[in-house]
Amino acid sequence: MSNYYQPEVETASYEEIRALQDERLVKQVKHVWENVPYYRKKMEAKGVTPEDIKGVDDLHKLPFITKDDLREAYPYGLLGADLSKCVRIQSTSGTTGKRVVAFYTKEDVDLWEDCCARALVAVGATNEDVCQVAYGYGLFTGGAGLHGGSHKVGSLTLPMSSGNTDRQLQFMTDLGSTILCCTPSYAAYLSESIHERGLRDQIKLKAGIFGAEAWSENMRRDIENGLGIKAYDIYGLTEISGPGVAFECEEQTGMHINEDHFIPEIINPDTEEVLPIGSKGELVFTCITKEAFPLLRYRTRDICVLSREKCSCGRTLIKMSKPMGRSDDMLIVKGVNVFPSQIETVLLEQGYPPNYQIIVDRVNNSDTLEVLVEMTPELFSDNLGDITTMEKELVSALKTMLGIYAKVKLVAPKTIARSEGKAVRIIDKRKI
Ligand code: DLL
């Protein structure tokens, strides 16, 4: 009944973590300089050599890596290890442009799985648990990462992958799954399906690890109530390894970053200036232990805030807030910044389910914003005569949140397609 992975580093003092980061960063910069000509050229262009980097204080001297660099260097240009040492690739979905392919040596896979094991331990997983992994398996990192972490913890691992909801529910009830790993939108869908089928009494879930997309606190509450569990957030990205870069503990006030592997910074996305801890800005990561895909100062595009406030769980690892949306997910409508998460917050606060779609278009040279919102069966049957009033109320609440007018259309239950992975919320017709 012992937790598998709870190394000292999670509760080490700031000075201890900093010393570890200094040492690893110096080694990593040398590794990259010697093995990644693409990045070496970027360093040379900035007049920086490995000798200039003596520790974390010198991090700002290094050049950034952006998604454009990854595309330019695709597929092998940022490889930091001999191909014969690489044992795995994972990849992003590549919906906007070329796919990003990340490489792993055996050691890289091992450390990634350790990070996921930490996340599982933080939600209470032990070798007594049955862990249902309903993230997609394959090129997406969700399935592979949590699967490996669950093995390390010693939980019985159900490699379900995403989709096939009937089978998910059958295994969940027959095998008594206690931990569920999937995207929050799929968790909401599973919860909805459990209630429809009257299975609520037959599930034994106690915790869920949900990430890979933005989700609001209200959505967390809905999932927790629907499934009778505690719902934890987990963050990561393919470029930096996958899930487990950061994870939530029982305090649920942000995610602890595994900073013995990934050094975070917050920058102003426009000026690239490094901002002090506590400021809101773009999250940047430097990988200090990865060998095959050792990205330094990678700009994630995720907007968040870092915090070193003491955590009641005892972990000292720095925390990141929930990403408030990606800077490239942010819509600019009539010159105003609109994050889908703001719209979701309004809908859930007003008692609507998290099934919605945002449609942006341009008519007569002016942007239009429309939100399709699905009603619950109860709202639908109880308020048929009142739809216009309900729509008006939502228009007003959205105006208060966003500062601009959004047309609202309430639609019947089950009209908006459900997601088994990351939900597709935005249709921007201006780009079509
Ligand atoms: O989504 C890795 C992952 C898998 C994380 C399973 C958590 C659980 P990518 O497909 O490369 O990797 O997408 C990475 O997803 O830059 C964020 O914008 C977003 N994202 C990931 N986790 C969260 C989260 C995986 N907890 C991109 N909250 C990231 C909000 C998240 N956004």
CSV table of C-alpha atoms and ligand atoms in Angstrom, one decimal, residues 67 91-93 135 140-143 146 182-184 209-215 233-239 241-244 246 255 300-302 320 322-326 328-329 422, ligand 1:
chain,number,residue,atom,x,y,z
A,67,LYS,CA,6.6,26.9,-32.8
A,91,SER,CA,3.2,14.3,-32.0
A,92,THR,CA,0.7,17.1,-31.9
A,93,SER,CA,-2.5,17.0,-33.9
A,135,TYR,CA,-7.0,9.8,-23.2
A,140,PHE,CA,-1.1,12.1,-28.8
A,141,THR,CA,0.9,12.1,-25.5
A,142,GLY,CA,-2.2,11.8,-23.2
A,143,GLY,CA,-2.6,8.0,-23.3
A,146,LEU,CA,-0.7,8.5,-18.0
A,182,CYS,CA,-9.2,11.9,-19.8
A,183,THR,CA,-9.9,15.3,-21.2
A,184,PRO,CA,-12.4,17.4,-19.1
A,209,ILE,CA,-7.0,13.6,-13.8
A,210,PHE,CA,-8.2,15.9,-16.5
A,211,GLY,CA,-6.2,18.2,-18.7
A,212,ALA,CA,-5.0,18.8,-22.3
A,213,GLU,CA,-7.5,21.7,-22.8
A,214,ALA,CA,-8.8,24.7,-20.9
A,215,TRP,CA,-11.6,24.1,-18.4
A,233,ASP,CA,-6.0,19.4,-13.3
A,234,ILE,CA,-2.9,18.2,-15.2
A,235,TYR,CA,-0.9,20.2,-17.7
A,236,GLY,CA,1.7,19.5,-20.3
A,237,LEU,CA,2.6,19.8,-24.0
A,238,THR,CA,4.1,17.5,-26.6
A,239,GLU,CA,7.1,19.7,-27.1
A,241,SER,CA,7.3,15.8,-23.1
A,242,GLY,CA,3.5,15.6,-22.7
A,243,PRO,CA,1.2,15.5,-19.6
A,244,GLY,CA,2.9,15.8,-16.2
A,246,ALA,CA,2.6,20.3,-14.0
A,255,MET,CA,-0.5,23.1,-10.6
A,300,THR,CA,4.3,27.8,-25.1
A,301,ARG,CA,1.8,30.5,-26.0
A,302,ASP,CA,-0.1,29.6,-22.8
A,320,MET,CA,1.3,27.7,-12.3
A,322,LYS,CA,-4.7,27.2,-14.9
A,323,PRO,CA,-3.8,28.5,-18.4
A,324,MET,CA,-6.2,31.4,-19.1
A,325,GLY,CA,-6.2,30.3,-22.8
A,326,ARG,CA,-3.5,30.2,-25.4
A,328,ASP,CA,-3.1,31.8,-30.3
A,329,ASP,CA,-6.6,30.6,-29.1
A,422,LYS,CA,-10.0,17.9,-27.0
B,1,DLL,O1,-2.4,18.2,-24.4
B,1,DLL,C1,-0.6,17.1,-23.3
B,1,DLL,C2,-1.6,16.6,-22.2
B,1,DLL,C3,-2.2,15.4,-22.3
B,1,DLL,C4,-1.8,17.4,-21.1
B,1,DLL,C5,-3.0,15.0,-21.3
B,1,DLL,C6,-2.6,17.0,-20.1
B,1,DLL,C7,-3.3,15.8,-20.2
B,1,DLL,P1,-0.6,18.9,-26.7
B,1,DLL,O2,-1.6,18.2,-27.5
B,1,DLL,O3,0.7,19.2,-27.3
B,1,DLL,O4,-0.3,18.2,-25.4
B,1,DLL,O5,-1.3,20.3,-26.3
B,1,DLL,C8,-0.6,21.2,-25.4
B,1,DLL,O6,-2.8,22.0,-24.6
B,1,DLL,O7,0.0,24.2,-24.7
B,1,DLL,C9,-2.2,24.0,-23.6
B,1,DLL,O8,-2.6,25.1,-24.5
B,1,DLL,C10,-3.2,22.9,-23.6
B,1,DLL,N1,-3.3,22.3,-22.3
B,1,DLL,C11,-2.7,21.2,-21.9
B,1,DLL,N2,-3.0,20.9,-20.6
B,1,DLL,C12,-3.9,21.9,-20.2
B,1,DLL,C13,-4.6,22.2,-19.0
B,1,DLL,C14,-1.2,17.9,-24.4
B,1,DLL,N3,-4.6,21.5,-18.0
B,1,DLL,C15,-1.5,22.4,-25.2
B,1,DLL,N4,-5.4,23.3,-19.0
B,1,DLL,C16,-0.9,23.3,-24.1
B,1,DLL,C17,-5.5,24.1,-20.1
B,1,DLL,C18,-4.1,22.8,-21.3
B,1,DLL,N5,-4.9,23.9,-21.3
